Amino acid sequence: MLRFYRASGHAIAGFFLFILPPTGALLLGQQTGTATSETEATEAPKPPPDEVVRLDTFTVQEELAANSQEELRQKAAVSVDMLSSTDFGKYIATDVADIIVRLPGLSTTTRGTFAVVRGLSERYNPVMLDGIGIPSSDPERQSPELDLFPTRLVDTIVIGKTFEPRLPGTSSGATIDLLTKPIPEGRFAQLQFGVRADEGFLKNDPFLGSKRDGFWDYLALGVKDRKAEAPPAIPANAALDYVRSPNTVSSVREESFPIGTRFSVTYEDRIILNEESERAFGYSFSLSYDSTAGTEEGYKFSVDNIFQPTVGAVNGNIDTGIFGFNREDYLESEVETRIGLLATLGYAFNDRHQLAFSFFLSQVGIDTHARYTNGTSIPNLTFAEYTRFRAGNPDPTDSEPEFGERTNEAMEIYYRQRRLANLRLGGDHAFTDNEAIKVSWDLARVDAQQEEPEYLNFPYLYNPEATFVYDAPLGGAMDRYTRYWRDTKERSTIGRVDSEFEFDLGPLSGNSVRAGVYVDRTDRDYLEEALFLNGGSLRGRTLEEFLGALQTYTGRADRFSGSNVQPFANAERKLNAAYVSWLLPILSERPGVHKLDLLAGARMEDFRLVSLGSGRIGNESSYRFYQYLRQKLQMPMVPGETINTVYRGEIDERKVLPVVGLNYSPIKALNFRLSASKTTARPSFREVGSYFTVDRVNDEYVHGNLMLETSDVKNYDVRVEYFFPGSQDLVAFSVFRKDIAKPIERLSLDITNVGAVSTFVNNPSDAVLNGFEFEGAKKLDFLGEWGSWFTLGGNYTFIDASVAREPLLEAVQIESTGISDTRQLYDQPEWIANAYVTFEHPSAGFSTTLSWFGISDVLQKVNEYTWDTYTASHSRFDVTMSQRLGNRWQIRLSARNLFDPDRKTIADPHNTNQEIVYRRYSDGRSYTLTASYEF
């Protein structure tokens, strides 16, 4: 039988990436007029009663087709979680980053783009697209940002939290595999369009932008509208002319609040070429477009010196110390445009030999404008004095200086553009009459790029009592008019071959041995060009006069590179891997035993990473950074290093990663799963790269560390799951443990003449992570017909991870400050929870879902001279409603973040006696209306 199949809107193909070779995931089918992002799936026709939907390793009869996702999870050799495109329709999501938080144990990082699984950050969670590892275009991270993947082009998300030899050796937290739409069963076409309004649009709130000629921003190709080209396009003698040009955007302005738009079109078909030989050709094309606009308004606050015992806080009590304070209000506006394209071609010679070709493209443009006001920097005050000063009523008995009305202000413009392209060819082949031998292969070229054609930071002083109200000194300080351009490119060529041999071994029937190889060749290039104004000042009595002074500025426009080595970084990675595994059916269909299977195997990886780089910030360089880092870590200095040294880092290792798992089913609906494995965690290109970048979230520089080592991870997992017969209902409970040797963590340093700089270090102490998670979903049909319209579901994950507070400095006197000697693991929440209730009335064509997501405090950054930074606990409540109109139209209305709670970044809540808010803001509400037409 030809393997172009449907299965009532559930992604059969997705699951089988863990059971069958990966190309089968592209060819095995389901209906592809499925729900996308904010549209529920179209119900595919069920097969005739006498038709068997054949899925290679087992047979699913018609009565199981509607519950195929649960059936496949139940029969899996390893523990997996899944979300299909049908599930996407329950929630509000434009991209994968927004939808994965609905799965047990999953959250995202601070900016909401990278996955965190069971408290382990993205380095432990490789992302794959149809079984091929995806490189990262982001300069700071190892895995790609998940907002690159529109949900309209993703058919199934498969989360494998248990390591299995076919998966990457870095799968310590989970493997996130995104399955695109398979080759279609028949002709299908769908058109979708809609609008999204942020609450600011409805209230006519201020929105920041800048004057820009051209229309390329609307197509996520804004690089074409920026005057600056990829670095190093601007020669030194032209930099000043560039700054003074009236066509150069140098300031932000208020604009009308834009409204978001969305559009998608899908067309697919299958052509039978020969009924007798089952030769067929299938193709599909999907294009999606989304634009959103929103604002974030709040304030930022920082506290220095708490680790200075003579002046800092005692036992976490901020009232007892004298500190340095910094505070500013801000308004940030952002427009994000996303375009996605997926094209697939499939050709079946017969039911045993098939080829598939696919092309996936995602293009994202993000345009950000910010204005910072009321900035205050005070070096020596008590917290009480600072509070009174901010309130405008200082106590006259205090020896507090008079600050007047002078404040620090700034404008910021930042555009970044990301692209991910995946070109893939694969084959799926079965041999022998009973197809006991199967082989699949894939070749892929994946290109990832992030272009930052311009970042502008323009700080200045505001003093209404002065002659020149606006003033920007341009001396030697780092905080001055600065622009930079960055370009990060990562290219991967990947090949894999997977095979499976099924056989009987005496009375043990159904043995399965799998083996394969995986080869990855990846290189990354990073270029940077930056300039700053140096000498004199810019002044004005009004803001317009002040900004106009740029066009007559006669000082210097200096490049960071100067006459020295220009900032750069490049790296290459080579990975050769081979694996073998054996699924041994110990018992089957015995009294008290439905099945008892043993999975054993190992993955062998030969890994090499080489990086070269040299970073510059003004007069400082990577040389200065490594001097400071080695001093703090009590490491010897390296003779012969200078400001122009090009640093080289290398990791060269071979690892054997074993796994053993046991799956016991006393009855068909009940599974007990046990697993133990060893995996690894490796540094990313950014983390070993010897160059500087800017982190806008934490307002600090970032530099890599060539001395990083890999971390070994031991994984233990126990899972119990029960699937209610004849339904999609289930309950599951898991207990897990991770032992991480020398985990890589981010540490913020305070380097003289540079400021706050984050880097990455191996914590010399091991981290231990324990936790459990619960998942359940139940239709209320036991209450009668009306109860069958309702489904309740949710999940909860608890995580207890601890690590020694090292590598904080040996000079820090922990005892005198009351700071505990252990802390949470970086990026790790203590709990994550989801809950939803769905109402669906099939005859009326109406459905609605109310969903809630909550997460605890998360360690965002480890600091050197102040409390660690945490993202405070927060939640989100969404509502979606969908109504079908006839057989072809569907209308959908959704409201996101209805309660709009305050979002906060706070000082370490475990070591402070009151809440100290570093940053407070609001995400805002948004409302979306979409319509789709099928034909």
mmCIF file of C-alpha atoms in Angstrom, residues 253-434:
data_model
loop_
_atom_site.group_PDB
_atom_site.id
_atom_site.type_symbol
_atom_site.label_atom_id
_atom_site.label_comp_id
_atom_site.label_asym_id
_atom_site.label_seq_id
_atom_site.Cartn_x
_atom_site.Cartn_y
_atom_site.Cartn_z
ATOM 1 C CA ARG A 253 9.699 59.450 17.238
ATOM 2 C CA GLU A 254 6.104 58.718 18.143
ATOM 3 C CA GLU A 255 3.940 57.153 15.434
ATOM 4 C CA SER A 256 0.464 55.721 15.065
ATOM 5 C CA PHE A 257 0.132 52.303 16.684
ATOM 6 C CA PRO A 258 0.158 49.728 13.838
ATOM 7 C CA ILE A 259 -2.158 46.758 13.584
ATOM 8 C CA GLY A 260 -0.883 43.264 12.878
ATOM 9 C CA THR A 261 -1.890 41.256 9.827
ATOM 10 C CA ARG A 262 -1.734 37.614 8.884
ATOM 11 C CA PHE A 263 -2.186 35.609 5.725
ATOM 12 C CA SER A 264 -1.544 32.055 4.621
ATOM 13 C CA VAL A 265 -2.237 29.895 1.607
ATOM 14 C CA THR A 266 -1.866 26.126 1.181
ATOM 15 C CA TYR A 267 -2.249 24.019 -1.922
ATOM 16 C CA GLU A 268 -1.439 20.342 -2.262
ATOM 17 C CA ASP A 269 -2.291 17.354 -4.405
ATOM 18 C CA ARG A 270 -1.365 13.767 -5.148
ATOM 19 C CA ILE A 271 -1.293 12.252 -8.625
ATOM 20 C CA ILE A 272 -1.596 8.486 -9.153
ATOM 21 C CA LEU A 273 0.656 7.510 -12.049
ATOM 22 C CA ASN A 274 0.035 3.773 -12.014
ATOM 23 C CA GLU A 275 -2.605 2.050 -9.881
ATOM 24 C CA GLU A 276 -1.122 -1.422 -10.310
ATOM 25 C CA SER A 277 2.452 -0.566 -9.326
ATOM 26 C CA GLU A 278 1.262 2.075 -6.843
ATOM 27 C CA ARG A 279 3.485 4.656 -8.473
ATOM 28 C CA ALA A 280 2.481 8.160 -7.392
ATOM 29 C CA PHE A 281 3.625 11.755 -7.222
ATOM 30 C CA GLY A 282 2.668 14.230 -4.495
ATOM 31 C CA TYR A 283 3.411 17.881 -3.892
ATOM 32 C CA SER A 284 2.446 20.649 -1.509
ATOM 33 C CA PHE A 285 3.060 24.361 -1.102
ATOM 34 C CA SER A 286 2.417 26.506 1.977
ATOM 35 C CA LEU A 287 3.125 30.187 2.468
ATOM 36 C CA SER A 288 2.440 32.127 5.653
ATOM 37 C CA TYR A 289 2.786 35.776 6.628
ATOM 38 C CA ASP A 290 2.415 37.300 10.103
ATOM 39 C CA SER A 291 3.124 40.760 11.431
ATOM 40 C CA THR A 292 2.617 41.857 15.024
ATOM 41 C CA ALA A 293 3.193 45.098 16.907
ATOM 42 C CA GLY A 294 3.391 45.740 20.625
ATOM 43 C CA THR A 295 4.863 47.941 23.303
ATOM 44 C CA GLU A 296 6.493 47.311 26.653
ATOM 45 C CA GLU A 297 6.520 50.061 29.258
ATOM 46 C CA GLY A 298 8.125 50.005 32.684
ATOM 47 C CA TYR A 299 11.340 50.743 34.529
ATOM 48 C CA LYS A 300 14.782 49.219 35.103
ATOM 49 C CA PHE A 301 16.665 49.295 38.378
ATOM 50 C CA SER A 302 20.028 47.971 39.567
ATOM 51 C CA VAL A 303 21.832 47.758 42.913
ATOM 52 C CA ASP A 304 25.617 47.504 43.302
ATOM 53 C CA ASN A 305 28.060 46.552 46.047
ATOM 54 C CA ILE A 306 26.077 44.086 48.148
ATOM 55 C CA PHE A 307 29.165 41.837 48.280
ATOM 56 C CA GLN A 308 31.258 44.609 49.808
ATOM 57 C CA PRO A 309 30.962 43.762 53.545
ATOM 58 C CA THR A 310 31.870 47.231 54.802
ATOM 59 C CA VAL A 311 29.071 48.953 52.906
ATOM 60 C CA GLY A 312 26.821 46.259 51.525
ATOM 61 C CA ALA A 313 23.693 44.609 52.879
ATOM 62 C CA VAL A 314 23.962 42.292 55.861
ATOM 63 C CA ASN A 315 22.090 38.986 55.884
ATOM 64 C CA GLY A 316 20.119 40.040 52.836
ATOM 65 C CA ASN A 317 18.747 43.165 54.561
ATOM 66 C CA ILE A 318 19.034 45.999 52.069
ATOM 67 C CA ASP A 319 18.214 48.633 54.702
ATOM 68 C CA THR A 320 21.554 48.058 56.455
ATOM 69 C CA GLY A 321 23.883 48.984 53.621
ATOM 70 C CA ILE A 322 25.098 51.791 51.394
ATOM 71 C CA PHE A 323 24.761 51.092 47.698
ATOM 72 C CA GLY A 324 25.128 52.336 44.181
ATOM 73 C CA PHE A 325 21.733 52.769 42.555
ATOM 74 C CA ASN A 326 20.713 53.107 38.921
ATOM 75 C CA ARG A 327 17.156 53.535 37.693
ATOM 76 C CA GLU A 328 15.391 54.578 34.488
ATOM 77 C CA ASP A 329 11.934 54.468 32.942
ATOM 78 C CA TYR A 330 11.538 53.107 29.449
ATOM 79 C CA LEU A 331 9.099 52.654 26.597
ATOM 80 C CA GLU A 332 9.940 50.033 23.971
ATOM 81 C CA SER A 333 7.990 49.389 20.773
ATOM 82 C CA GLU A 334 8.516 46.447 18.467
ATOM 83 C CA VAL A 335 7.233 45.306 15.099
ATOM 84 C CA GLU A 336 7.885 41.700 14.144
ATOM 85 C CA THR A 337 7.295 40.314 10.661
ATOM 86 C CA ARG A 338 7.513 36.618 9.880
ATOM 87 C CA ILE A 339 7.327 34.870 6.505
ATOM 88 C CA GLY A 340 7.376 31.083 6.171
ATOM 89 C CA LEU A 341 7.523 28.859 3.116
ATOM 90 C CA LEU A 342 7.349 25.091 2.806
ATOM 91 C CA ALA A 343 7.441 23.193 -0.465
ATOM 92 C CA THR A 344 7.530 19.384 -0.705
ATOM 93 C CA LEU A 345 7.744 16.886 -3.522
ATOM 94 C CA GLY A 346 7.386 13.146 -3.125
ATOM 95 C CA TYR A 347 7.713 10.302 -5.609
ATOM 96 C CA ALA A 348 6.823 6.685 -4.888
ATOM 97 C CA PHE A 349 8.245 4.127 -7.304
ATOM 98 C CA ASN A 350 6.124 1.529 -5.520
ATOM 99 C CA ASP A 351 5.107 0.703 -1.972
ATOM 100 C CA ARG A 352 8.738 -0.059 -0.999
ATOM 101 C CA HIS A 353 10.843 2.673 -2.557
ATOM 102 C CA GLN A 354 10.143 6.379 -2.261
ATOM 103 C CA LEU A 355 11.978 9.686 -2.542
ATOM 104 C CA ALA A 356 11.137 13.015 -0.982
ATOM 105 C CA PHE A 357 12.411 16.542 -1.461
ATOM 106 C CA SER A 358 11.560 19.509 0.758
ATOM 107 C CA PHE A 359 12.480 23.155 1.091
ATOM 108 C CA PHE A 360 11.756 25.111 4.268
ATOM 109 C CA LEU A 361 12.367 28.847 4.580
ATOM 110 C CA SER A 362 11.704 31.153 7.498
ATOM 111 C CA GLN A 363 12.406 34.876 7.382
ATOM 112 C CA VAL A 364 11.914 37.077 10.461
ATOM 113 C CA GLY A 365 12.440 40.819 10.793
ATOM 114 C CA ILE A 366 12.265 42.564 14.182
ATOM 115 C CA ASP A 367 12.330 46.365 14.388
ATOM 116 C CA THR A 368 12.723 47.783 17.911
ATOM 117 C CA HIS A 369 12.704 51.373 19.138
ATOM 118 C CA ALA A 370 13.120 52.429 22.766
ATOM 119 C CA ARG A 371 13.254 55.615 24.773
ATOM 120 C CA TYR A 372 14.785 55.767 28.252
ATOM 121 C CA THR A 373 13.899 58.658 30.571
ATOM 122 C CA ASN A 374 14.306 59.771 34.209
ATOM 123 C CA GLY A 375 17.601 57.919 34.487
ATOM 124 C CA THR A 376 19.305 58.319 37.863
ATOM 125 C CA SER A 377 22.716 57.068 38.969
ATOM 126 C CA ILE A 378 23.617 57.509 42.661
ATOM 127 C CA PRO A 379 26.855 55.986 43.996
ATOM 128 C CA ASN A 380 26.422 56.108 47.807
ATOM 129 C CA LEU A 381 22.996 56.111 49.417
ATOM 130 C CA THR A 382 21.024 53.978 51.798
ATOM 131 C CA PHE A 383 17.950 52.317 50.380
ATOM 132 C CA ALA A 384 15.699 54.521 52.515
ATOM 133 C CA GLU A 385 17.408 57.667 51.217
ATOM 134 C CA TYR A 386 17.095 56.449 47.665
ATOM 135 C CA THR A 387 13.399 55.705 48.104
ATOM 136 C CA ARG A 388 12.705 59.185 49.466
ATOM 137 C CA PHE A 389 14.737 60.765 46.693
ATOM 138 C CA ARG A 390 12.760 58.936 44.015
ATOM 139 C CA ALA A 391 9.531 59.986 45.713
ATOM 140 C CA GLY A 392 10.636 63.629 45.512
ATOM 141 C CA ASN A 393 10.600 64.328 49.262
ATOM 142 C CA PRO A 394 14.081 63.778 50.687
ATOM 143 C CA ASP A 395 14.464 64.120 54.436
ATOM 144 C CA PRO A 396 16.301 67.421 55.140
ATOM 145 C CA THR A 397 18.095 65.797 58.071
ATOM 146 C CA ASP A 398 19.821 63.370 55.702
ATOM 147 C CA SER A 399 23.253 64.241 54.339
ATOM 148 C CA GLU A 400 21.867 63.604 50.902
ATOM 149 C CA PRO A 401 23.267 65.681 48.029
ATOM 150 C CA GLU A 402 21.033 67.913 45.949
ATOM 151 C CA PHE A 403 20.490 66.298 42.579
ATOM 152 C CA GLY A 404 18.242 68.873 40.948
ATOM 153 C CA GLU A 405 16.338 67.843 37.815
ATOM 154 C CA ARG A 406 19.247 66.422 35.836
ATOM 155 C CA THR A 407 18.564 62.903 34.521
ATOM 156 C CA ASN A 408 20.118 60.441 32.125
ATOM 157 C CA GLU A 409 18.136 59.648 28.995
ATOM 158 C CA ALA A 410 18.708 57.653 25.817
ATOM 159 C CA MET A 411 17.263 56.606 22.484
ATOM 160 C CA GLU A 412 17.754 53.178 20.988
ATOM 161 C CA ILE A 413 17.108 51.730 17.534
ATOM 162 C CA TYR A 414 17.729 48.071 16.812
ATOM 163 C CA TYR A 415 16.846 46.045 13.722
ATOM 164 C CA ARG A 416 17.666 42.379 13.321
ATOM 165 C CA GLN A 417 16.769 39.975 10.579
ATOM 166 C CA ARG A 418 16.973 36.193 10.822
ATOM 167 C CA ARG A 419 16.788 33.578 8.097
ATOM 168 C CA LEU A 420 16.676 29.794 8.213
ATOM 169 C CA ALA A 421 16.721 27.720 5.036
ATOM 170 C CA ASN A 422 16.624 23.929 4.942
ATOM 171 C CA LEU A 423 17.038 22.042 1.665
ATOM 172 C CA ARG A 424 16.575 18.303 2.069
ATOM 173 C CA LEU A 425 16.521 15.146 -0.061
ATOM 174 C CA GLY A 426 15.785 11.715 1.334
ATOM 175 C CA GLY A 427 14.812 8.182 0.471
ATOM 176 C CA ASP A 428 12.883 5.419 2.203
ATOM 177 C CA HIS A 429 13.418 1.807 1.113
ATOM 178 C CA ALA A 430 12.110 -1.573 2.253
ATOM 179 C CA PHE A 431 13.592 -4.941 1.276
ATOM 180 C CA THR A 432 12.419 -8.580 1.381
ATOM 181 C CA ASP A 433 8.811 -9.634 0.999
ATOM 182 C CA ASN A 434 7.914 -8.945 4.601
#
